PDB file of C-alpha atoms and ligand atoms in Angstrom:
ATOM      1  CA  UNK A1110       0.000   0.000   0.000  1.00 83.00           C
ATOM      2  CA  UNK A1111       1.000   3.608  -0.647  1.00 96.00           C
ATOM      3  CA  UNK A1112       3.850   2.654  -2.937  1.00 98.00           C
ATOM      4  CA  UNK A1113       5.344   5.203  -5.310  1.00 98.00           C
ATOM      5  CA  UNK A1114       4.277   4.238  -8.823  1.00 98.00           C
ATOM      6  CA  UNK A1115       5.989   7.145 -10.562  1.00 98.00           C
ATOM      7  CA  UNK A1116       8.418   9.850  -9.547  1.00 98.00           C
ATOM      8  CA  UNK A1117       9.486  12.772 -11.703  1.00 98.00           C
ATOM      9  CA  UNK A1118      11.506  15.923 -11.085  1.00 98.00           C
ATOM     10  CA  UNK A1119       9.380  18.821 -12.343  1.00 98.00           C
ATOM     11  CA  UNK A1120      11.553  21.809 -11.505  1.00 97.00           C
ATOM     12  CA  UNK A1121      14.328  22.875  -9.144  1.00 96.00           C
ATOM     13  CA  UNK A1122      13.771  20.917  -5.882  1.00 96.00           C
ATOM     14  CA  UNK A1123      10.209  20.176  -7.042  1.00 98.00           C
ATOM     15  CA  UNK A1124       8.983  16.595  -7.416  1.00 98.00           C
ATOM     16  CA  UNK A1125       5.861  14.813  -8.595  1.00 98.00           C
ATOM     17  CA  UNK A1126       4.902  11.460  -7.125  1.00 98.00           C
ATOM     18  CA  UNK A1127       2.070   9.159  -8.086  1.00 98.00           C
ATOM     19  CA  UNK A1128       1.171   7.076  -5.043  1.00 98.00           C
ATOM     20  CA  UNK A1129      -0.933   3.939  -5.069  1.00 98.00           C
ATOM     21  CA  UNK A1130      -3.982   4.895  -2.986  1.00 97.00           C
ATOM     22  CA  UNK A1131      -7.195   3.714  -4.713  1.00 97.00           C
ATOM     23  CA  UNK A1132      -9.473   4.346  -1.721  1.00 97.00           C
ATOM     24  CA  UNK A1133      -8.385   7.997  -1.503  1.00 98.00           C
ATOM     25  CA  UNK A1134      -8.418   8.428  -5.298  1.00 98.00           C
ATOM     26  CA  UNK A1135     -12.014   7.183  -5.463  1.00 97.00           C
ATOM     27  CA  UNK A1136     -13.483  10.169  -3.604  1.00 96.00           C
ATOM     28  CA  UNK A1137     -10.868  12.948  -3.807  1.00 97.00           C
ATOM     29  CA  UNK A1138     -12.032  16.374  -5.016  1.00 98.00           C
ATOM     30  CA  UNK A1139     -10.123  19.514  -6.025  1.00 97.00           C
ATOM     31  CA  UNK A1140      -9.048  21.457  -2.932  1.00 95.00           C
ATOM     32  CA  UNK A1141      -8.643  18.399  -0.712  1.00 96.00           C
ATOM     33  CA  UNK A1142      -5.376  17.164   0.714  1.00 96.00           C
ATOM     34  CA  UNK A1143      -3.673  14.190   2.331  1.00 97.00           C
ATOM     35  CA  UNK A1144      -1.260  13.880   5.225  1.00 96.00           C
ATOM     36  CA  UNK A1145       1.678  11.600   4.496  1.00 97.00           C
ATOM     37  CA  UNK A1146       4.226   9.989   6.772  1.00 96.00           C
ATOM     38  CA  UNK A1147       7.393   8.490   5.315  1.00 95.00           C
ATOM     39  CA  UNK A1148       8.162   6.394   8.438  1.00 93.00           C
ATOM     40  CA  UNK A1149       6.395   5.401  11.672  1.00 91.00           C
ATOM     41  CA  UNK A1150       7.978   8.279  13.594  1.00 90.00           C
ATOM     42  CA  UNK A1151       8.110  10.650  10.615  1.00 90.00           C
ATOM     43  CA  UNK A1152       6.617  14.135  10.503  1.00 92.00           C
ATOM     44  CA  UNK A1153       3.044  14.432   9.233  1.00 93.00           C
ATOM     45  CA  UNK A1154       3.263  16.339   5.936  1.00 95.00           C
ATOM     46  CA  UNK A1155       0.036  17.882   4.541  1.00 95.00           C
ATOM     47  CA  UNK A1156      -0.012  18.018   0.726  1.00 96.00           C
ATOM     48  CA  UNK A1157      -2.677  18.935  -1.811  1.00 96.00           C
ATOM     49  CA  UNK A1158      -4.058  16.121  -3.963  1.00 98.00           C
ATOM     50  CA  UNK A1159      -2.991  17.499  -7.342  1.00 98.00           C
ATOM     51  CA  UNK A1160      -4.579  14.795  -9.478  1.00 98.00           C
ATOM     52  CA  UNK A1161      -6.148  11.367  -9.203  1.00 97.00           C
ATOM     53  CA  UNK A1162      -6.743   8.254 -11.227  1.00 96.00           C
ATOM     54  CA  UNK A1163      -9.984   7.075  -9.627  1.00 94.00           C
ATOM     55  CA  UNK A1164      -9.206   3.341  -9.349  1.00 91.00           C
ATOM     56  CA  UNK A1165      -5.528   3.610  -8.760  1.00 95.00           C
ATOM     57  CA  UNK A1166      -3.466   6.506  -7.474  1.00 97.00           C
ATOM     58  CA  UNK A1167      -3.159  10.101  -6.387  1.00 98.00           C
ATOM     59  CA  UNK A1168      -0.597  12.639  -7.580  1.00 98.00           C
ATOM     60  CA  UNK A1169       1.320  14.829  -5.154  1.00 98.00           C
ATOM     61  CA  UNK A1170       3.739  17.645  -5.949  1.00 98.00           C
ATOM     62  CA  UNK A1171       6.103  18.964  -3.319  1.00 98.00           C
ATOM     63  CA  UNK A1172       9.161  21.119  -2.912  1.00 97.00           C
ATOM     64  CA  UNK A1173      12.088  19.655  -0.971  1.00 97.00           C
ATOM     65  CA  UNK A1174      12.802  22.464   1.482  1.00 94.00           C
ATOM     66  CA  UNK A1175      12.928  20.947   4.986  1.00 93.00           C
ATOM     67  CA  UNK A1176      14.156  17.719   6.573  1.00 94.00           C
ATOM     68  CA  UNK A1177      10.937  15.754   5.958  1.00 94.00           C
ATOM     69  CA  UNK A1178      10.358  16.895   2.386  1.00 96.00           C
ATOM     70  CA  UNK A1179      14.024  16.210   1.572  1.00 97.00           C
ATOM     71  CA  UNK A1180      13.593  12.718   3.042  1.00 96.00           C
ATOM     72  CA  UNK A1181      10.504  12.335   0.857  1.00 97.00           C
ATOM     73  CA  UNK A1182      12.501  13.459  -2.189  1.00 97.00           C
ATOM     74  CA  UNK A1183      15.048  10.718  -1.516  1.00 97.00           C
ATOM     75  CA  UNK A1184      12.345   8.051  -1.929  1.00 97.00           C
ATOM     76  CA  UNK A1185      12.035   6.390  -5.313  1.00 97.00           C
ATOM     77  CA  UNK A1186       9.644   4.341  -7.425  1.00 98.00           C
ATOM     78  CA  UNK A1187       8.763   1.113  -5.577  1.00 97.00           C
ATOM     79  CA  UNK A1188       9.325   2.643  -2.123  1.00 98.00           C
ATOM     80  CA  UNK A1189       6.271   2.981   0.120  1.00 97.00           C
ATOM     81  CA  UNK A1190       4.940   5.599   2.504  1.00 97.00           C
ATOM     82  CA  UNK A1191       4.187   4.409   6.016  1.00 96.00           C
ATOM     83  CA  UNK A1192       0.873   6.225   5.952  1.00 96.00           C
ATOM     84  CA  UNK A1193      -1.285   8.368   3.696  1.00 97.00           C
ATOM     85  CA  UNK A1194      -4.464   9.775   5.282  1.00 96.00           C
ATOM     86  CA  UNK A1195      -7.206  11.407   3.251  1.00 95.00           C
ATOM     87  CA  UNK A1196      -8.940  12.875   1.463  1.00 97.00           C
ATOM     88  CA  UNK A1197      -9.002  15.633   4.112  1.00 95.00           C
ATOM     89  CA  UNK A1198     -10.397  19.150   4.095  1.00 92.00           C
ATOM     90  CA  UNK A1199     -13.235  20.751   2.247  1.00 91.00           C
ATOM     91  CA  UNK A1200     -13.331  20.700  -1.524  1.00 95.00           C
ATOM     92  CA  UNK A1201     -13.058  23.971  -3.429  1.00 96.00           C
ATOM     93  CA  UNK A1202     -16.361  25.910  -3.539  1.00 94.00           C
ATOM     94  CA  UNK A1203     -16.077  25.837  -7.326  1.00 96.00           C
ATOM     95  CA  UNK A1204     -16.953  22.134  -7.471  1.00 95.00           C
ATOM     96  CA  UNK A1205     -20.427  22.859  -6.089  1.00 96.00           C
ATOM     97  CA  UNK A1206     -21.327  25.067  -9.069  1.00 96.00           C
ATOM     98  CA  UNK A1207     -23.487  23.442 -11.730  1.00 95.00           C
ATOM     99  CA  UNK A1208     -22.317  23.225 -15.343  1.00 92.00           C
ATOM    100  CA  UNK A1209     -24.913  25.905 -16.163  1.00 94.00           C
ATOM    101  CA  UNK A1210     -23.515  28.227 -13.497  1.00 95.00           C
ATOM    102  CA  UNK A1211     -19.982  27.475 -14.649  1.00 94.00           C
ATOM    103  CA  UNK A1212     -20.769  28.264 -18.285  1.00 91.00           C
ATOM    104  CA  UNK A1213     -20.259  32.016 -17.809  1.00 93.00           C
ATOM    105  CA  UNK A1214     -18.452  32.091 -14.458  1.00 97.00           C
ATOM    106  CA  UNK A1215     -15.183  34.003 -14.879  1.00 98.00           C
ATOM    107  CA  UNK A1216     -12.406  32.902 -12.548  1.00 98.00           C
ATOM    108  CA  UNK A1217      -8.790  34.017 -12.309  1.00 98.00           C
ATOM    109  CA  UNK A1218      -6.355  31.836 -10.412  1.00 98.00           C
ATOM    110  CA  UNK A1219      -3.234  33.475  -9.061  1.00 98.00           C
ATOM    111  CA  UNK A1220      -0.531  30.939  -8.241  1.00 98.00           C
ATOM    112  CA  UNK A1221       2.808  31.760  -6.633  1.00 97.00           C
ATOM    113  CA  UNK A1222       5.639  29.223  -6.997  1.00 96.00           C
ATOM    114  CA  UNK A1223       4.693  25.831  -5.592  1.00 96.00           C
ATOM    115  CA  UNK A1224       1.142  27.280  -5.257  1.00 97.00           C
ATOM    116  CA  UNK A1225       0.725  26.135  -8.886  1.00 98.00           C
ATOM    117  CA  UNK A1226       0.195  22.616  -7.507  1.00 97.00           C
ATOM    118  CA  UNK A1227      -3.002  23.355  -5.501  1.00 97.00           C
ATOM    119  CA  UNK A1228      -4.360  25.500  -8.355  1.00 98.00           C
ATOM    120  CA  UNK A1229      -3.976  22.782 -10.997  1.00 98.00           C
ATOM    121  CA  UNK A1230      -6.796  20.394  -9.854  1.00 98.00           C
ATOM    122  CA  UNK A1231      -9.258  23.303  -9.662  1.00 98.00           C
ATOM    123  CA  UNK A1232      -8.328  24.473 -13.163  1.00 98.00           C
ATOM    124  CA  UNK A1233      -8.638  20.912 -14.457  1.00 98.00           C
ATOM    125  CA  UNK A1234     -12.064  20.545 -12.836  1.00 97.00           C
ATOM    126  CA  UNK A1235     -13.318  23.775 -14.438  1.00 97.00           C
ATOM    127  CA  UNK A1236     -11.925  22.788 -17.830  1.00 97.00           C
ATOM    128  CA  UNK A1237     -13.613  19.387 -17.644  1.00 96.00           C
ATOM    129  CA  UNK A1238     -16.878  21.169 -16.846  1.00 96.00           C
ATOM    130  CA  UNK A1239     -16.759  23.471 -19.861  1.00 95.00           C
ATOM    131  CA  UNK A1240     -15.093  26.470 -18.236  1.00 97.00           C
ATOM    132  CA  UNK A1241     -11.774  28.029 -19.255  1.00 97.00           C
ATOM    133  CA  UNK A1242     -10.352  30.159 -16.437  1.00 98.00           C
ATOM    134  CA  UNK A1243      -7.475  32.643 -16.509  1.00 98.00           C
ATOM    135  CA  UNK A1244      -4.350  31.564 -14.633  1.00 98.00           C
ATOM    136  CA  UNK A1245      -1.533  33.849 -13.553  1.00 98.00           C
ATOM    137  CA  UNK A1246       1.460  31.752 -12.511  1.00 98.00           C
ATOM    138  CA  UNK A1247       4.541  33.392 -11.047  1.00 98.00           C
ATOM    139  CA  UNK A1248       7.960  32.244  -9.905  1.00 98.00           C
ATOM    140  CA  UNK A1249      11.277  33.828  -9.078  1.00 97.00           C
ATOM    141  CA  UNK A1250      12.851  32.262 -12.168  1.00 98.00           C
ATOM    142  CA  UNK A1251      12.109  29.836 -15.022  1.00 97.00           C
ATOM    143  CA  UNK A1252      13.789  26.823 -13.360  1.00 97.00           C
ATOM    144  CA  UNK A1253      11.172  26.936 -10.562  1.00 97.00           C
ATOM    145  CA  UNK A1254       8.189  26.821 -12.916  1.00 98.00           C
ATOM    146  CA  UNK A1255       6.271  23.631 -13.725  1.00 98.00           C
ATOM    147  CA  UNK A1256       3.001  22.491 -15.339  1.00 98.00           C
ATOM    148  CA  UNK A1257       2.948  25.430 -17.762  1.00 97.00           C
ATOM    149  CA  UNK A1258       2.136  23.127 -20.728  1.00 97.00           C
ATOM    150  CA  UNK A1259      -0.639  21.394 -18.773  1.00 97.00           C
ATOM    151  CA  UNK A1260      -2.157  24.715 -17.661  1.00 98.00           C
ATOM    152  CA  UNK A1261      -1.882  26.190 -21.150  1.00 98.00           C
ATOM    153  CA  UNK A1262      -4.199  23.475 -22.469  1.00 98.00           C
ATOM    154  CA  UNK A1263      -6.901  24.181 -19.899  1.00 98.00           C
ATOM    155  CA  UNK A1264      -6.702  27.904 -19.273  1.00 98.00           C
ATOM    156  CA  UNK A1265      -5.615  31.286 -20.570  1.00 98.00           C
ATOM    157  CA  UNK A1266      -2.222  31.260 -18.936  1.00 98.00           C
ATOM    158  CA  UNK A1267      -0.110  34.278 -18.027  1.00 98.00           C
ATOM    159  CA  UNK A1268       3.374  33.477 -16.763  1.00 98.00           C
ATOM    160  CA  UNK A1269       5.478  35.982 -14.858  1.00 98.00           C
ATOM    161  CA  UNK A1270       8.967  35.682 -13.416  1.00 98.00           C
ATOM    162  CA  UNK A1271      10.789  38.082 -11.134  1.00 97.00           C
ATOM    163  CA  UNK A1272      13.859  38.025 -13.453  1.00 97.00           C
ATOM    164  CA  UNK A1273      12.032  37.856 -16.844  1.00 96.00           C
ATOM    165  CA  UNK A1274      13.579  34.433 -17.606  1.00 98.00           C
ATOM    166  CA  UNK A1275      10.106  33.268 -18.749  1.00 96.00           C
ATOM    167  CA  UNK A1276       7.009  35.269 -19.634  1.00 96.00           C
ATOM    168  CA  UNK A1277       6.441  38.796 -18.404  1.00 95.00           C
ATOM    169  CA  UNK A1278       8.791  40.373 -15.863  1.00 97.00           C
ATOM    170  CA  UNK A1279       7.264  41.132 -12.500  1.00 97.00           C
ATOM    171  CA  UNK A1280       5.137  39.646  -9.780  1.00 97.00           C
ATOM    172  CA  UNK A1281       1.774  38.001 -10.129  1.00 98.00           C
ATOM    173  CA  UNK A1282       0.106  41.138  -8.776  1.00 98.00           C
ATOM    174  CA  UNK A1283       1.637  43.278 -11.559  1.00 98.00           C
ATOM    175  CA  UNK A1284       0.102  40.960 -14.120  1.00 98.00           C
ATOM    176  CA  UNK A1285      -3.289  40.864 -12.369  1.00 98.00           C
ATOM    177  CA  UNK A1286      -3.346  44.666 -12.126  1.00 98.00           C
ATOM    178  CA  UNK A1287      -2.623  45.002 -15.862  1.00 98.00           C
ATOM    179  CA  UNK A1288      -5.499  42.676 -16.683  1.00 98.00           C
ATOM    180  CA  UNK A1289      -7.923  44.432 -14.322  1.00 98.00           C
ATOM    181  CA  UNK A1290      -6.887  47.901 -15.516  1.00 98.00           C
ATOM    182  CA  UNK A1291      -7.614  46.744 -19.075  1.00 98.00           C
ATOM    183  CA  UNK A1292     -11.222  46.302 -17.994  1.00 97.00           C
ATOM    184  CA  UNK A1293     -11.373  42.521 -17.531  1.00 97.00           C
ATOM    185  CA  UNK A1294     -13.691  41.538 -14.655  1.00 96.00           C
ATOM    186  CA  UNK A1295     -13.977  38.255 -12.805  1.00 98.00           C
ATOM    187  CA  UNK A1296     -16.705  36.694 -10.680  1.00 98.00           C
ATOM    188  CA  UNK A1297     -13.977  35.373  -8.401  1.00 98.00           C
ATOM    189  CA  UNK A1298     -10.224  35.459  -7.920  1.00 98.00           C
ATOM    190  CA  UNK A1299      -8.564  32.460  -6.254  1.00 98.00           C
ATOM    191  CA  UNK A1300      -5.057  32.984  -4.877  1.00 98.00           C
ATOM    192  CA  UNK A1301      -2.635  30.307  -3.649  1.00 97.00           C
ATOM    193  CA  UNK A1302       0.895  31.159  -2.610  1.00 97.00           C
ATOM    194  CA  UNK A1303       2.788  32.811   0.208  1.00 96.00           C
ATOM    195  CA  UNK A1304       0.805  34.814   2.775  1.00 95.00           C
ATOM    196  CA  UNK A1305       2.329  38.077   1.569  1.00 97.00           C
ATOM    197  CA  UNK A1306       1.433  37.292  -2.044  1.00 98.00           C
ATOM    198  CA  UNK A1307      -2.147  36.432  -1.071  1.00 97.00           C
ATOM    199  CA  UNK A1308      -2.408  39.614   1.012  1.00 97.00           C
ATOM    200  CA  UNK A1309      -1.540  41.772  -2.009  1.00 98.00           C
ATOM    201  CA  UNK A1310      -3.886  39.816  -4.285  1.00 98.00           C
ATOM    202  CA  UNK A1311      -6.693  40.373  -1.749  1.00 98.00           C
ATOM    203  CA  UNK A1312      -5.958  44.127  -1.668  1.00 98.00           C
ATOM    204  CA  UNK A1313      -6.091  44.275  -5.450  1.00 98.00           C
ATOM    205  CA  UNK A1314      -9.324  42.275  -5.559  1.00 98.00           C
ATOM    206  CA  UNK A1315     -10.831  44.646  -2.965  1.00 98.00           C
ATOM    207  CA  UNK A1316      -9.783  47.678  -5.030  1.00 98.00           C
ATOM    208  CA  UNK A1317     -11.721  46.256  -8.002  1.00 98.00           C
ATOM    209  CA  UNK A1318     -14.604  44.890  -5.822  1.00 98.00           C
ATOM    210  CA  UNK A1319     -14.035  41.288  -6.870  1.00 98.00           C
ATOM    211  CA  UNK A1320     -14.649  38.419  -4.388  1.00 98.00           C
ATOM    212  CA  UNK A1321     -11.373  36.702  -3.570  1.00 98.00           C
ATOM    213  CA  UNK A1322     -10.704  33.264  -2.107  1.00 96.00           C
ATOM    214  CA  UNK A1323      -7.320  32.484  -0.587  1.00 95.00           C
ATOM    215  CA  UNK A1324      -5.802  29.234   0.580  1.00 92.00           C
ATOM    216  CA  UNK A1325      -4.606  29.735   4.142  1.00 86.00           C
ATOM    217  CA  UNK A1326      -1.822  27.363   5.035  1.00 78.00           C
ATOM    218  CA  UNK A1327      -1.670  27.700   8.779  1.00 74.00           C
ATOM    219  CA  UNK A1328       0.154  25.080  10.839  1.00 77.00           C
ATOM    220  CA  UNK A1329      -1.620  21.732  10.610  1.00 76.00           C
ATOM    221  CA  UNK A1330      -1.422  18.740  12.953  1.00 80.00           C
ATOM    222  CA  UNK A1331      -4.321  16.275  12.719  1.00 80.00           C
ATOM    223  CA  UNK A1332      -5.811  17.678   9.496  1.00 81.00           C
ATOM    224  CA  UNK A1333      -9.441  17.465  10.656  1.00 81.00           C
ATOM    225  CA  UNK A1334      -9.758  20.601  12.833  1.00 81.00           C
ATOM    226  CA  UNK A1335      -9.980  18.499  16.015  1.00 81.00           C
ATOM    227  CA  UNK A1336      -6.738  19.700  17.629  1.00 82.00           C
ATOM    228  CA  UNK A1337      -7.306  23.349  16.724  1.00 81.00           C
ATOM    229  CA  UNK A1338      -3.705  24.045  15.657  1.00 81.00           C
ATOM    230  CA  UNK A1339      -4.911  25.361  12.293  1.00 81.00           C
ATOM    231  CA  UNK A1340      -7.382  27.882  13.736  1.00 84.00           C
ATOM    232  CA  UNK A1341      -7.375  31.389  12.297  1.00 85.00           C
ATOM    233  CA  UNK A1342      -9.411  34.459  13.216  1.00 86.00           C
ATOM    234  CA  UNK A1343     -11.292  36.033  10.322  1.00 84.00           C
ATOM    235  CA  UNK A1344     -13.513  39.050  10.953  1.00 85.00           C
ATOM    236  CA  UNK A1345     -13.477  38.278  14.706  1.00 90.00           C
ATOM    237  CA  UNK A1346     -14.641  34.692  14.140  1.00 89.00           C
ATOM    238  CA  UNK A1347     -12.579  31.576  14.731  1.00 87.00           C
ATOM    239  CA  UNK A1348     -12.321  29.316  11.718  1.00 82.00           C
ATOM    240  CA  UNK A1349     -10.347  26.237  10.864  1.00 77.00           C
ATOM    241  CA  UNK A1350      -8.229  25.935   7.772  1.00 67.00           C
TER     242      UNK A1350
HETATM  243  P1  NAD B1078       7.842  32.495  -4.007  1.00 89.66           P
HETATM  244  O1  NAD B1078       7.766  32.957  -2.608  1.00 89.66           O
HETATM  245  O2  NAD B1078       9.133  32.572  -4.727  1.00 89.66           O
HETATM  246  O3  NAD B1078       6.737  33.317  -4.819  1.00 89.66           O
HETATM  247  C1  NAD B1078       6.374  32.970  -6.139  1.00 89.66           C
HETATM  248  C2  NAD B1078       5.761  34.166  -6.799  1.00 89.66           C
HETATM  249  O4  NAD B1078       4.730  34.730  -5.979  1.00 89.66           O
HETATM  250  C3  NAD B1078       6.729  35.325  -7.038  1.00 89.66           C
HETATM  251  O5  NAD B1078       7.509  35.101  -8.182  1.00 89.66           O
HETATM  252  C4  NAD B1078       5.750  36.475  -7.204  1.00 89.66           C
HETATM  253  O6  NAD B1078       5.193  36.533  -8.494  1.00 89.66           O
HETATM  254  C5  NAD B1078       4.668  36.114  -6.206  1.00 89.66           C
HETATM  255  N1  NAD B1078       4.907  36.892  -4.980  1.00 89.66           N
HETATM  256  C6  NAD B1078       5.723  36.572  -3.954  1.00 89.66           C
HETATM  257  N2  NAD B1078       5.722  37.554  -3.031  1.00 89.66           N
HETATM  258  C7  NAD B1078       4.890  38.518  -3.517  1.00 89.66           C
HETATM  259  C8  NAD B1078       4.467  39.798  -3.040  1.00 89.66           C
HETATM  260  N3  NAD B1078       4.910  40.312  -1.895  1.00 89.66           N
HETATM  261  N4  NAD B1078       3.603  40.502  -3.807  1.00 89.66           N
HETATM  262  C9  NAD B1078       3.145  39.998  -4.969  1.00 89.66           C
HETATM  263  N5  NAD B1078       3.497  38.800  -5.475  1.00 89.66           N
HETATM  264  C10 NAD B1078       4.363  38.081  -4.759  1.00 89.66           C
HETATM  265  O7  NAD B1078       7.302  30.988  -4.195  1.00 89.66           O
HETATM  266  P2  NAD B1078       7.810  29.685  -3.483  1.00 89.66           P
HETATM  267  O8  NAD B1078       9.230  29.843  -3.020  1.00 89.66           O
HETATM  268  O9  NAD B1078       7.444  28.542  -4.353  1.00 89.66           O
HETATM  269  O10 NAD B1078       6.941  29.672  -2.163  1.00 89.66           O
HETATM  270  C11 NAD B1078       5.591  29.436  -2.267  1.00 89.66           C
HETATM  271  C12 NAD B1078       4.910  29.907  -1.022  1.00 89.66           C
HETATM  272  O11 NAD B1078       3.577  29.459  -1.120  1.00 89.66           O
HETATM  273  C13 NAD B1078       5.480  29.372   0.265  1.00 89.66           C
HETATM  274  O12 NAD B1078       5.440  30.418   1.204  1.00 89.66           O
HETATM  275  C14 NAD B1078       4.487  28.279   0.668  1.00 89.66           C
HETATM  276  O13 NAD B1078       4.376  28.115   2.061  1.00 89.66           O
HETATM  277  C15 NAD B1078       3.229  28.825   0.090  1.00 89.66           C
HETATM  278  N6  NAD B1078       2.219  27.823  -0.245  1.00 89.66           N
HETATM  279  C16 NAD B1078       0.978  28.108   0.130  1.00 89.66           C
HETATM  280  C17 NAD B1078      -0.034  27.235  -0.146  1.00 89.66           C
HETATM  281  C18 NAD B1078      -1.396  27.611   0.282  1.00 89.66           C
HETATM  282  O14 NAD B1078      -2.256  26.743   0.320  1.00 89.66           O
HETATM  283  N7  NAD B1078      -1.602  28.863   0.578  1.00 89.66           N
HETATM  284  C19 NAD B1078       0.215  26.056  -0.824  1.00 89.66           C
HETATM  285  C20 NAD B1078       1.511  25.798  -1.233  1.00 89.66           C
HETATM  286  C21 NAD B1078       2.501  26.700  -0.936  1.00 89.66           C
END
C-alpha cells in the first residue's frame, strides 16, 4: 500500500509522485489534501491532492525544502509511505457550481511558486466542466516553474517571473493589475501562494470589488480541525483551515 508508482523531477527541488492509494483516489475532489508519513515516527506532511486516477493513485507535488520533504525526495519508485491519510479538508467551492452556473463564471487563479500545484486540480475541474479560467502563474525564475504546458491546455495562462527568464517580468500582482486595468472583470479570484502574495492579491481584488478566495496554510497537525492548531481568526470569528 501507498507505494510510489511514478516519480518525476518537475523543476528545481520540485517533485511529482504518483502514489498507489485507490481508496483515496475514489473520492478525492479539487481542494482536498492528504497527510503523508514516510516512516512510523516521521513528521506528518500535509499536501494537496494534485490529481487522481480514480481506481488507482493520487498525484502529489512537493518542494524539498525541509528535513521531511528532503527525506521524501530521496524516496524512489517502488518505495512505500508508512501512511497516507485522506482525502481531508473541504473541496473547493467551485466544485459545487453546476455546469450551467460554470458556463459564464469568470475565474482568475493566481498561483505563486509551488502554489501552482493546488491550483492545478481546480483548473482541471473547471476545464472538464466546460469552463476556461485565466491563470496567472509566477515564480522567481524559469527553473522553478512547472506544469505550464498542462495549464496552457486548460486555461488562458499568463506566466510571470521576477527576473524575466520566462514570460512577463514582474510579480503576479503586476500581471493581475494590468489585466484588471484593461477592464477585464472576474466573478472570483482564487489565490494560492505565500501569505504576503495572497495579502496583495486580496488588496487588489478589494480595489476592483471582486470576491477573492485564498488558501490559508496555517500550521496543521491532525488535518481534521480536532486539535485546533490550524485555527485562524477572520472578521473576529474563529475558523479552521
Ligand atoms: P515564491 O515565494 O518565490 O513566490 C512565487 C511568486 O509569488 C513570485 O515570483 C511572485 O510573483 C509572487 N509573490 C511573492 N511575493 C509577492 C508579493 N509580496 N507581492 C506579490 N506577489 C508576490 O514561491 P515559493 O518559493 O514557491 O513559495 C511558495 C509559497 O507558497 C510558500 O510560502 C508556501 O508556504 C506557500 N504555499 C501556500 C499554499 C497555500 O495553500 N496557501 C500552498 C503551497 C505553498
